[in-house]
Coordinates of C-alpha atoms in Angstrom, one line a residue:
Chain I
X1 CA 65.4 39.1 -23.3
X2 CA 61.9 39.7 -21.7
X3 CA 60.3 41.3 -24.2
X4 CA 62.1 39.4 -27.2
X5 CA 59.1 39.4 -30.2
X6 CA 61.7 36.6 -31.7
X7 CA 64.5 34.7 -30.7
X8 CA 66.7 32.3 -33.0
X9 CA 68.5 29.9 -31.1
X10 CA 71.1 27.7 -33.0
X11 CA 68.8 28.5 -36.6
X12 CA 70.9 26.1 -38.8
X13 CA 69.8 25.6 -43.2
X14 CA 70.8 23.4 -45.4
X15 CA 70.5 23.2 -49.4
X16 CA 71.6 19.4 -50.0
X17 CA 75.6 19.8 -49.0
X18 CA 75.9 23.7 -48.9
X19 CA 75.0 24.8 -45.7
X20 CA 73.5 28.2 -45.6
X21 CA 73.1 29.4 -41.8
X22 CA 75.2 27.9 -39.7
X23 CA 73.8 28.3 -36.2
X24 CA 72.3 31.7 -35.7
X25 CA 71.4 33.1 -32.4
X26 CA 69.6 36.5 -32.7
X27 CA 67.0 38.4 -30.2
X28 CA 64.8 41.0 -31.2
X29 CA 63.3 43.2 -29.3
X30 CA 59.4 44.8 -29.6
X31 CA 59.9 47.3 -31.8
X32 CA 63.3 47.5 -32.4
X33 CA 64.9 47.9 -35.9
X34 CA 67.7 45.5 -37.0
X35 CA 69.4 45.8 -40.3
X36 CA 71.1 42.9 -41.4
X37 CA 74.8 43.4 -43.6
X38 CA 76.6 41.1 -45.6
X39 CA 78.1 39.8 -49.0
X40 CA 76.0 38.3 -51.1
X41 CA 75.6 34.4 -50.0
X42 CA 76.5 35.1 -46.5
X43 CA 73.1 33.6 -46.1
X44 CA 71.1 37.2 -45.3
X45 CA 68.1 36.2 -47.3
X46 CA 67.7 32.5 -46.3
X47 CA 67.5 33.9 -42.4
X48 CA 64.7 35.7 -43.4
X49 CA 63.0 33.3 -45.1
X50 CA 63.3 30.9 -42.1
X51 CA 61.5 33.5 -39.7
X52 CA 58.8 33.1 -41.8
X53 CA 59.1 29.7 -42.2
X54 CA 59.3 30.2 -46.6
X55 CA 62.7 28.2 -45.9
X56 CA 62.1 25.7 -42.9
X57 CA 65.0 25.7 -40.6
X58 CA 67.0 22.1 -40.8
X59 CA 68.0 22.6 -37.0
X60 CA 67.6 25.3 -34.0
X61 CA 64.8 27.3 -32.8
X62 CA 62.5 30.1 -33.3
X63 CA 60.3 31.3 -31.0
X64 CA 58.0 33.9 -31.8
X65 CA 56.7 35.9 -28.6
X66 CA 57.4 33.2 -26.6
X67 CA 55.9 30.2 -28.9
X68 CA 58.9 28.1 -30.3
X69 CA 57.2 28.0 -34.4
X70 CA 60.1 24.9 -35.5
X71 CA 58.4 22.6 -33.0
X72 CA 59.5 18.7 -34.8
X73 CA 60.5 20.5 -38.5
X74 CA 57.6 20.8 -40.4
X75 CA 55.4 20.1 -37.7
X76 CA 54.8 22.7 -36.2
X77 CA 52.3 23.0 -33.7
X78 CA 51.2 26.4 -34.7
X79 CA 51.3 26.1 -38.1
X80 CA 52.8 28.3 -40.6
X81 CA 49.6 30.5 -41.1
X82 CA 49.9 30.9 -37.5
X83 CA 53.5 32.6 -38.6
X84 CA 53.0 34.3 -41.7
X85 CA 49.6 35.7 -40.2
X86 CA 52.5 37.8 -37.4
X87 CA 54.9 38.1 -39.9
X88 CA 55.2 40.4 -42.5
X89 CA 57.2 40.1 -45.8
X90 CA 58.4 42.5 -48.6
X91 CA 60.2 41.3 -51.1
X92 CA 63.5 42.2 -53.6
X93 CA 61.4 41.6 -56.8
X94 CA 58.5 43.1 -55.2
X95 CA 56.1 40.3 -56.5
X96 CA 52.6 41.8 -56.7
X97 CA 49.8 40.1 -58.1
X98 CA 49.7 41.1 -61.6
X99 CA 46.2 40.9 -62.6
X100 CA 44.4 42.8 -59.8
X101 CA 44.7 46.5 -58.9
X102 CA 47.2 48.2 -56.2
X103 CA 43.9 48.0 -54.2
X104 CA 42.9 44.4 -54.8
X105 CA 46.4 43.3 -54.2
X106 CA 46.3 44.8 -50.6
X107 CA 43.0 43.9 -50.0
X108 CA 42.6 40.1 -51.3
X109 CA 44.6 38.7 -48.0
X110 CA 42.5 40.7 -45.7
X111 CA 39.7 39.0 -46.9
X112 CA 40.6 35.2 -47.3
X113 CA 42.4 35.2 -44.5
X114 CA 41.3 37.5 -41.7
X115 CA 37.9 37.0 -43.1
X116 CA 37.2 41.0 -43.5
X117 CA 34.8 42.0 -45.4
X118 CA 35.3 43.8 -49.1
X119 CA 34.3 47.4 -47.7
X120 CA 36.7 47.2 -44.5
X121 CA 39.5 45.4 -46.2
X122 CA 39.4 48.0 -49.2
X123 CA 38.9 50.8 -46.9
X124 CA 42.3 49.7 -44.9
X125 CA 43.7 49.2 -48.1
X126 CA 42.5 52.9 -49.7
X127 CA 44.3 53.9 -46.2
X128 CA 47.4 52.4 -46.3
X129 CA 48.0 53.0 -49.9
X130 CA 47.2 56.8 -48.8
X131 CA 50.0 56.5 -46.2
X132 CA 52.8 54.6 -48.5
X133 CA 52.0 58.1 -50.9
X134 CA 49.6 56.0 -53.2
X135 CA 46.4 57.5 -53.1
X136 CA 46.0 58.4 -56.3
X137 CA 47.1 54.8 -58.0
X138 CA 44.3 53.2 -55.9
X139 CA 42.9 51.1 -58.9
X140 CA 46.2 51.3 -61.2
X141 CA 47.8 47.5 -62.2
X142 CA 51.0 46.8 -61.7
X143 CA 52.7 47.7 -64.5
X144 CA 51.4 50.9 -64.9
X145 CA 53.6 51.6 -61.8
X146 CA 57.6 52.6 -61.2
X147 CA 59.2 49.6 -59.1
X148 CA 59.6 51.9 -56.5
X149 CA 55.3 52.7 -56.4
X150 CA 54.9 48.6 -56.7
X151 CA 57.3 48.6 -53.8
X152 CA 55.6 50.7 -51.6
X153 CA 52.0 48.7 -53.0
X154 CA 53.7 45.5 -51.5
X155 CA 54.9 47.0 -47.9
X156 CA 50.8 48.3 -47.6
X157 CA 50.1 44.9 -48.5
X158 CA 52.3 43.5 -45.7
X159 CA 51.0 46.2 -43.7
X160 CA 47.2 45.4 -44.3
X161 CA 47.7 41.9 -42.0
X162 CA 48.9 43.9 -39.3
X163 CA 51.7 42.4 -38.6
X164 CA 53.5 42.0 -35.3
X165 CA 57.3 42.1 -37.2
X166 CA 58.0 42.8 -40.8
X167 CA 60.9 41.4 -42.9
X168 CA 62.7 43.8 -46.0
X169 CA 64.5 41.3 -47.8
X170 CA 66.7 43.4 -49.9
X171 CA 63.8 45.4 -51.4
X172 CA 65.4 48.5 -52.8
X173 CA 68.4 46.6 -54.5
X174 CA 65.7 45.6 -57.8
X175 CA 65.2 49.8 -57.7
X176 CA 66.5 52.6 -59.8
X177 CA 68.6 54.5 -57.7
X178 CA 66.1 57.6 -57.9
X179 CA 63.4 55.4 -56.8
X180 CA 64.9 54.2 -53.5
X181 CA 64.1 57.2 -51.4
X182 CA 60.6 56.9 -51.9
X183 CA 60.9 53.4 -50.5
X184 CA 63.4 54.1 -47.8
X185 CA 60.9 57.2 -46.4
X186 CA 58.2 54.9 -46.0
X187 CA 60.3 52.3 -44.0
X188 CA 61.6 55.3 -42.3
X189 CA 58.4 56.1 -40.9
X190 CA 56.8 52.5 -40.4
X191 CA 60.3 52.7 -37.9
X192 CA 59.1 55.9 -36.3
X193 CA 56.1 54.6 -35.6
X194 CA 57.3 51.6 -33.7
X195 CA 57.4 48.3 -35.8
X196 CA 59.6 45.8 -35.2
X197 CA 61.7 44.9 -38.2
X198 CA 64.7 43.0 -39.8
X199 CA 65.9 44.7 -42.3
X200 CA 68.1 42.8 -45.1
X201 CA 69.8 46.2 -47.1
X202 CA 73.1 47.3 -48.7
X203 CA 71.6 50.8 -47.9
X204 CA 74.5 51.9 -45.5
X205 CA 72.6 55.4 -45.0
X206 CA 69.7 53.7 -44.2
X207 CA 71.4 51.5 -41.8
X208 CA 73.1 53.4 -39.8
X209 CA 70.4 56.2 -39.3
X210 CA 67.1 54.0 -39.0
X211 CA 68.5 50.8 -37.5
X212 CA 69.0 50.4 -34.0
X213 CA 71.2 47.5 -34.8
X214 CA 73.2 46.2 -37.2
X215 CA 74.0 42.4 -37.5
X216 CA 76.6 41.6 -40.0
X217 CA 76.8 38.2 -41.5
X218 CA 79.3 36.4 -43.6
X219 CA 79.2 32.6 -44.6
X220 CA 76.2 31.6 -42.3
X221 CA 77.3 32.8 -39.0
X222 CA 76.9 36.3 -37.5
X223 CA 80.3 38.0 -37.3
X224 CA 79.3 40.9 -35.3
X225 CA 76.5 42.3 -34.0
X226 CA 76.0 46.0 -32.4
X227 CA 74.3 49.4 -32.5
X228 CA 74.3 50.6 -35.8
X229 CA 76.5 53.4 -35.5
X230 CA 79.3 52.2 -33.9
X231 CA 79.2 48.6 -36.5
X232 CA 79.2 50.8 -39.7
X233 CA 81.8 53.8 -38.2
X234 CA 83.8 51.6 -36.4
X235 CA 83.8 47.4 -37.0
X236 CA 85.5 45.3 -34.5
X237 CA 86.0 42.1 -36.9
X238 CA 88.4 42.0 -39.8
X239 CA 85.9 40.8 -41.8
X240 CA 83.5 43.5 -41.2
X241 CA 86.2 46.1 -41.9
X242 CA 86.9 44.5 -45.3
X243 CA 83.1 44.7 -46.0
X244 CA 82.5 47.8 -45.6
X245 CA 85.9 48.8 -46.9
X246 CA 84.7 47.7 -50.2
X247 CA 81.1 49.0 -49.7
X248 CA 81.7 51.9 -48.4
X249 CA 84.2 53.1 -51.1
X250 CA 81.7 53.9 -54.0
Chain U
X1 CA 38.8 18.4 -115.2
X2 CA 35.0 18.6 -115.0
X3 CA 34.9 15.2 -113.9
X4 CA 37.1 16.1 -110.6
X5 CA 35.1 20.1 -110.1
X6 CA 31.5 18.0 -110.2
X7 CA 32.8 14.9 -107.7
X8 CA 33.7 17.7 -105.1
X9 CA 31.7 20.7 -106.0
X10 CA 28.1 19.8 -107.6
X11 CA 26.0 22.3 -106.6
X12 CA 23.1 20.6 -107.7
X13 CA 24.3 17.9 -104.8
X14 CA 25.2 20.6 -101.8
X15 CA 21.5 22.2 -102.7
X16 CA 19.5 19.4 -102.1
X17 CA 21.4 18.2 -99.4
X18 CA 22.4 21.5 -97.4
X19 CA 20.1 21.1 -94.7
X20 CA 21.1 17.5 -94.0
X21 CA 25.0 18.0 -93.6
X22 CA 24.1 21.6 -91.7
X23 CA 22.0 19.3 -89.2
X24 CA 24.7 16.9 -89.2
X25 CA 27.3 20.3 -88.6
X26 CA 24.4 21.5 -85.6
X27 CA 25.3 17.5 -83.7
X28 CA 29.0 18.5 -84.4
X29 CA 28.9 22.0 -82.7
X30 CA 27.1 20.6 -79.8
X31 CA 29.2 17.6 -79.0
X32 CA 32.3 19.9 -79.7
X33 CA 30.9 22.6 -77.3
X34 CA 29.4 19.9 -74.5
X35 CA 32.9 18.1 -75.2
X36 CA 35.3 20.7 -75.2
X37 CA 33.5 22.5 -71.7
X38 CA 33.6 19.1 -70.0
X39 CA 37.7 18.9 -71.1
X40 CA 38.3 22.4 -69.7
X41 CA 37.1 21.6 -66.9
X42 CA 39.0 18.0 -66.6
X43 CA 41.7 19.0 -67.1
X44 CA 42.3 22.1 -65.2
X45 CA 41.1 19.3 -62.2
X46 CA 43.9 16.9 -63.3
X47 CA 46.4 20.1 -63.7
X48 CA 45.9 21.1 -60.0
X49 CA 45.7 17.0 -58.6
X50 CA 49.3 17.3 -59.9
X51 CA 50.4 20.4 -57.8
X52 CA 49.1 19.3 -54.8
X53 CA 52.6 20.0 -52.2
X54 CA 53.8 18.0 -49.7
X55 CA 54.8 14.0 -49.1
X56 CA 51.3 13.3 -48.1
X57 CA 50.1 13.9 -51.6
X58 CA 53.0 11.8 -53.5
X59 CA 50.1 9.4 -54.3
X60 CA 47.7 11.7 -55.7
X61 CA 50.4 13.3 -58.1
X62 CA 51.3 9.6 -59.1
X63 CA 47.7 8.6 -60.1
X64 CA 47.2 12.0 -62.4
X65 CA 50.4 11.7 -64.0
X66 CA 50.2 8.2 -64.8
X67 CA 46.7 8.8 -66.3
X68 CA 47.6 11.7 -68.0
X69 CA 50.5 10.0 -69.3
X70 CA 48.2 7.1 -70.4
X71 CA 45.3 9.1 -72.1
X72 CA 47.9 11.2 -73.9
X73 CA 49.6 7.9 -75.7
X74 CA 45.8 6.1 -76.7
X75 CA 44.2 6.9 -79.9
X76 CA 40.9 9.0 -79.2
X77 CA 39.0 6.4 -82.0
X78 CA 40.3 3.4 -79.4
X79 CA 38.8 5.3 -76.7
X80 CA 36.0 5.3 -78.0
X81 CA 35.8 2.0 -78.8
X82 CA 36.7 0.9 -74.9
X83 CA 34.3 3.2 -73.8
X84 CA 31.2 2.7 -76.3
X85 CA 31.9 -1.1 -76.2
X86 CA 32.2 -1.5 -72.3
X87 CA 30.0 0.7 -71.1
X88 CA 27.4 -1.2 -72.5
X89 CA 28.4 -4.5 -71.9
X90 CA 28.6 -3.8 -68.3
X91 CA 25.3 -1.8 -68.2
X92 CA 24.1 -5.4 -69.8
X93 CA 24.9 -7.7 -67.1
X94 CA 24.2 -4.9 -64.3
X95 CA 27.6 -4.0 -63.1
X96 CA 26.8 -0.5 -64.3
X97 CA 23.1 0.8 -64.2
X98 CA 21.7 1.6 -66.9
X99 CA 21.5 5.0 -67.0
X100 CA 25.2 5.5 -66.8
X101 CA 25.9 2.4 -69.0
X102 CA 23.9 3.5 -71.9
X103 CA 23.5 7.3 -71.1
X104 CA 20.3 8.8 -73.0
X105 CA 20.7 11.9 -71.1
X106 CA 18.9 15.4 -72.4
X107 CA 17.3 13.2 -75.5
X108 CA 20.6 12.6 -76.9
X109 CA 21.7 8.8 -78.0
X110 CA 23.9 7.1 -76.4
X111 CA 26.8 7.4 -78.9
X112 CA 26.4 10.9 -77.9
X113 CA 27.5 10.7 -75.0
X114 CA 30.3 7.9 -75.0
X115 CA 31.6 9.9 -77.4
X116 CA 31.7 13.0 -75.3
X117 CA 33.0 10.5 -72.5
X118 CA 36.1 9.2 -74.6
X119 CA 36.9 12.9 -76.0
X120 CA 37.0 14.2 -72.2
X121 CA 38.8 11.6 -70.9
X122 CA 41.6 12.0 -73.8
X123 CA 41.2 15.9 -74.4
X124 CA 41.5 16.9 -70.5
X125 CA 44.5 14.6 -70.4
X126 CA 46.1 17.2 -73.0
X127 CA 44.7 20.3 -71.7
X128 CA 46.1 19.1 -68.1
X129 CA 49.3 19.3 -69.8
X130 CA 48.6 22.9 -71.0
X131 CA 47.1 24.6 -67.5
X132 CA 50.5 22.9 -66.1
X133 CA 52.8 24.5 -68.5
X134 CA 50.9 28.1 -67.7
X135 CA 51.0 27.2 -63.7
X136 CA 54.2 26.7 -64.3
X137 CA 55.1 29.8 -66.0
X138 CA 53.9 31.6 -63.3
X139 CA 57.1 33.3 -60.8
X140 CA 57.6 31.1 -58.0
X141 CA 57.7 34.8 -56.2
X142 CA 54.0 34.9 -57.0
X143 CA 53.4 31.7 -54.7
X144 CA 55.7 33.2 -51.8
X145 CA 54.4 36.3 -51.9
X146 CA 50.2 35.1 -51.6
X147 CA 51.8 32.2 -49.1
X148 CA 54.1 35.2 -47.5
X149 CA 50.6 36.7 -46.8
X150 CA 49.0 33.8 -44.9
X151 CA 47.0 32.9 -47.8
X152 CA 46.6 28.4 -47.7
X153 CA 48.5 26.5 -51.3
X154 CA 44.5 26.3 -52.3
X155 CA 43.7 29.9 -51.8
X156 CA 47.2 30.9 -53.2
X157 CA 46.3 29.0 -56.9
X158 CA 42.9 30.0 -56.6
X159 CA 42.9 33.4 -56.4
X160 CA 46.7 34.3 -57.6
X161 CA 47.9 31.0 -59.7
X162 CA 45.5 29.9 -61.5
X163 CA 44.0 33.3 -63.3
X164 CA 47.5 34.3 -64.4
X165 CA 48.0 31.1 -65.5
X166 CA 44.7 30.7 -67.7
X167 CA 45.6 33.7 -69.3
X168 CA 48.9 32.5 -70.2
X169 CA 46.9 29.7 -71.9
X170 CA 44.0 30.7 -73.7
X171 CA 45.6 30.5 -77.0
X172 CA 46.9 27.1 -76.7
X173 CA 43.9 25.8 -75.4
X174 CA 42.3 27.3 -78.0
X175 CA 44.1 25.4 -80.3
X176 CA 43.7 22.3 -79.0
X177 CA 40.1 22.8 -79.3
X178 CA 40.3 23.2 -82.6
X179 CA 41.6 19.8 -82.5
X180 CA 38.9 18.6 -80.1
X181 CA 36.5 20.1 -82.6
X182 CA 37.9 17.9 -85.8
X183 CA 38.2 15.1 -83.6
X184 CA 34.0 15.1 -82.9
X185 CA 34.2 12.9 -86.2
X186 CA 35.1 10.1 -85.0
X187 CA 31.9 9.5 -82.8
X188 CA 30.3 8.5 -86.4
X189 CA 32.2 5.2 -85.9
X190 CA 30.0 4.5 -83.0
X191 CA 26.9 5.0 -85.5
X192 CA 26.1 8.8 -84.5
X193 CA 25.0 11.0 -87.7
X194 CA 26.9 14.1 -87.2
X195 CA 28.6 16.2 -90.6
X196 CA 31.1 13.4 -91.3
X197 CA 28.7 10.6 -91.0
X198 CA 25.8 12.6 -92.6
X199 CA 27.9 13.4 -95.8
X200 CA 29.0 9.6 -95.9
X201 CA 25.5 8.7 -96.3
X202 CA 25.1 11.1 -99.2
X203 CA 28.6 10.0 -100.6
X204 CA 27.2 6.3 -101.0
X205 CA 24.0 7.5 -102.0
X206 CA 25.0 9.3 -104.8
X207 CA 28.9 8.3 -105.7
X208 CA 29.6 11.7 -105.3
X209 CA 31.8 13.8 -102.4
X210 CA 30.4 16.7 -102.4
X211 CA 28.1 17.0 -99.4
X212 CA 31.3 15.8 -97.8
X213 CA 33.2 19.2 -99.3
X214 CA 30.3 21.2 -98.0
X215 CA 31.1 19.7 -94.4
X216 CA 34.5 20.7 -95.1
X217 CA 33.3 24.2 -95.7
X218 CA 31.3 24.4 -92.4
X219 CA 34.3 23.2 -90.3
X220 CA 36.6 26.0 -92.2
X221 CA 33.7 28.7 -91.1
X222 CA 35.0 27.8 -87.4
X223 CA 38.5 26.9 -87.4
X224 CA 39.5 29.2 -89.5
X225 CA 38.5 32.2 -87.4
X226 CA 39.4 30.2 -84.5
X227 CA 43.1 29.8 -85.6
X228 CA 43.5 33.8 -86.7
X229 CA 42.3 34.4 -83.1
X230 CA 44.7 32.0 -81.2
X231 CA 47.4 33.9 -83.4
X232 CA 46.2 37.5 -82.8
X233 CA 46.2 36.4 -79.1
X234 CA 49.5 35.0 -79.3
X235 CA 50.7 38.4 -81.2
X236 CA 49.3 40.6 -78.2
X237 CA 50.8 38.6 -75.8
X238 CA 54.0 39.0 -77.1
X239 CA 54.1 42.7 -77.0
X240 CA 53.2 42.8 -73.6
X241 CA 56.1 41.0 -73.0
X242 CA 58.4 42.6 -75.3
X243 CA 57.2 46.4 -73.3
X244 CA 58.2 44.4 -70.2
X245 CA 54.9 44.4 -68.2
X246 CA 56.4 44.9 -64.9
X247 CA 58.5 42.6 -62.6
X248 CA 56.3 39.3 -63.9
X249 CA 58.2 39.2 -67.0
X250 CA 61.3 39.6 -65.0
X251 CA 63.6 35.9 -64.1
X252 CA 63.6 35.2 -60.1
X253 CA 66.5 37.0 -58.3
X254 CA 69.5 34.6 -58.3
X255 CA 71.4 33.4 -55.1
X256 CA 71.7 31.3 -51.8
X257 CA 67.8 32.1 -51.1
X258 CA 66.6 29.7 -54.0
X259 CA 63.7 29.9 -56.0
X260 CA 61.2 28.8 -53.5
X261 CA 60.2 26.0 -55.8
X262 CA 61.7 23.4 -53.8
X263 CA 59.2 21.4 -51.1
X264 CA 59.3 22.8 -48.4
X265 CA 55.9 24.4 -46.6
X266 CA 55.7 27.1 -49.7

């Protein structure tokens, strides 16, 4: 794929004897959106965690626009702030910094790692909190906000690195289910507006309507892989079909 | 009964000799002070020698635990003894100069100082053990998400690890410097008149314990507070928890993707 942002080629993990991803080849294209399916411990999260190298991958490769980032395991010639600098994260449990402000948590990377100074890295931060609908919570803590706020708090801190892809790893499944639309909308939009994103979610809705493409995974290997619509409306593999059989119920 | 009140409580006795034993009370406040800084500040150093990731600091890790392990198991009074003793034998035939073998730094004596030598060595030892348990209390998500960002393992504890975990452990290590603070006493062994030592002298003077109760008195002044503080802290820490303050008080999410804790570049 020319314009691949990231290819996995052959991404194998292993946690002593229980091997998690079992060769994954995956492409993704500048700005496409790919939602990732599957049951729990089909190894979903771990793939995410080895793009951004949180996980290292025990065999394949990654290449990130081009530049293979698994160079010799561990020894990357890029090193992983060379990764994680491209790479956005958001997390299920959200994980914001407790003891600094929704401001201070998506300013403090800005400015020890880009090296921006406190007025522009709290002025993008003012802005992106005003664009994730946080405007008014600029100097609230963390617990004085609803999951869903801290969730949208930790995709403006992702954002604030300007990131070339961002990863979703299952972030609205720690939500109350009337706080998942606020989090969805955002995503919704950072999709509009072009970024390129993997997208772990049991969100079906979500899937279908925002992803371009839908990868389904079960036991470490991707089953089947598609456009969205036609993998949620009407799966090829038996094991999809049971999936979403059982997902798709409630 | 009045033979036991006027062995620890003649008043005649803590009159005349007040301003002795509070002198003696002023040494003990500013060893404990210069002391329990220097221990802080030890042992948060040790604490963080023993994060340090990856194979290439295995060594490192070694070293800190062996000496924490080490300091932790030796009597403070022996320490003192090793250190008092050797420093200036081996400021005596040159191996150490002088200045650091028989420290007479800011006017003070040199039992001063080996004292506050032997209390740092022993106290950071235990207060390493303290900053680890509230590193360690600390999410793993909270290292992810600051290493997620791009942030270096040093930048990652200094700006998100290690304040979360100093509050954590305020009250404990304020209770260990309450310890620290007792502890000062010892130094008289090395000849240093601080309250213990100064009441001793009045106790052999006179046959009578009393300016030795009044020391007592002075320590209670400080601990006492102290201790009501570490447990008021202790209380409000608690009811954070017990409202739930937010996803921190909240176990890692279970499953294949681990808890990040495990080598790796995290």
């Amino acid at each position: 794929m020319a314009d691949a942002v990231l290819q996995l080629e052959g991404v194998e993990k292993r946690f002593g004897a229980l091997e998690v991803l079992r060769g994954i080849d995956l492409d993704i294209a500048k700005g496409e959106v790919v939602c990732v399916l599957g049951p729990s411990g089909s190894g979903k999260s771990t793939l995410l965690r080895c793009i951004n190298l949180l996980e290292p991958p025990n065999g394949g490769r990654i290449l990130l626009e081009g530049n293979e980032i698994t160079a010799g395991r561990g020894k990357n010639p890029l090193g992983v702030d060379y990764v994680r600098r491209r790479v956005g994260m958001v997390f299920q449990q959200f994980n914001l910094f407790p003891h600094k402000s929704a401001m201070e948590n998506v300013a403090l990377a800005q400015q020890t790692v880009l090296g921006r100074g406190q007025k522009e890295a709290r002025e993008k931060a003012a802005g992106l909190l005003e664009r994730v609908g946080l405007g008014d919570k600029l100097n609230e803590y963390p617990d004085r906000l609803s999951g869903g706020q801290q969730q949208r708090v930790a995709i403006a801190r992702a954002l604030a690195m300007d990131p070339h892809v961002m990863l979703f790893d299952e972030v609205t499944s720690a939500l109350d289910p009337e706080l998942i639309k606020e989090v969805l909308d955002v995503m919704r939009e950072l999709a509009d507006e072009g970024m390129t994103m993997i997208v772990v979610t049991h969100e079906m809705g979500f899937a279908r309507d925002v992803g371009d493409r839908v990868v389904f995974m079960d036991q470490g290997v991707v089953v089947e892989q598609g456009p969205a619509r036609q993998v949620i409306e009407n799966p090829k593999e038996e094991r999809t079909k049971r999936f979403l059989g059982l997902v798709l119920e409630h | 009964m009045d033979v036991i009140i006027e062995q620890y409580f003649d008043l005649d006795i803590i009159r005349d000799n007040f301003s002795v034993v509070l002198d003696g009370f002023e040494q003990t406040l500013l060893l404990s002070g210069i002391a329990g800084a220097l221990s802080l500040t030890w042992g948060l150093i040790l604490a963080l020698l023993r994060q340090l990731p990856g194979k290439a600091m295995a060594p490192v890790r070694a070293v800190t635990i062996a000496y924490i392990d080490a300091f932790r198991g030796i009597p403070l009074l022996l320490i003192m003894l090793l250190v008092s003793g050797g420093f200036g034998a081996l400021a005596a035939d040159g191996t150490l100069p002088e200045s650091i073998g028989i420290p007479r730094w800011f006017g003070k004596p040199d039992p001063f100082w080996y004292g506050v030598i032997a209390i740092t060595i022993t106290y950071g030892a235990y207060m390493a053990e303290v900053y680890r348990a509230g590193i360690e209390a600390v999410p793993g998500g909270q290292m992810e998400a600051a290493r997620s960002l791009g942030m270096s393992h040093r930048e990652s504890m200094r700006y998100v690890i290690v304040p979360q975990a100093v509050r954590k452990v305020i009250p404990p290590l304020l209770n260990d410097f309450i310890a620290l603070m007792k502890d000062t006493s010892l130094v008289s062994v090395l000849g240093f008149v601080e309250v213990v030592q100064a009441g001793r002298d009045i106790q052999s003077e006179t046959f009578n314990s009393s300016a030795l109760t009044l020391g007592a008195i002075f320590f209670l002044i400080f601990t006492i507070p102290l201790a009501r503080m570490v447990d008021y802290m202790i209380a409000r820490q608690q009811r954070r928890v017990g409202r739930g303050g937010g996803p921190v008080a909240e176990p890692a999410p279970a499953g294949a993707a681990g808890t990040g804790q495990t080598g790796g570049p995290v």
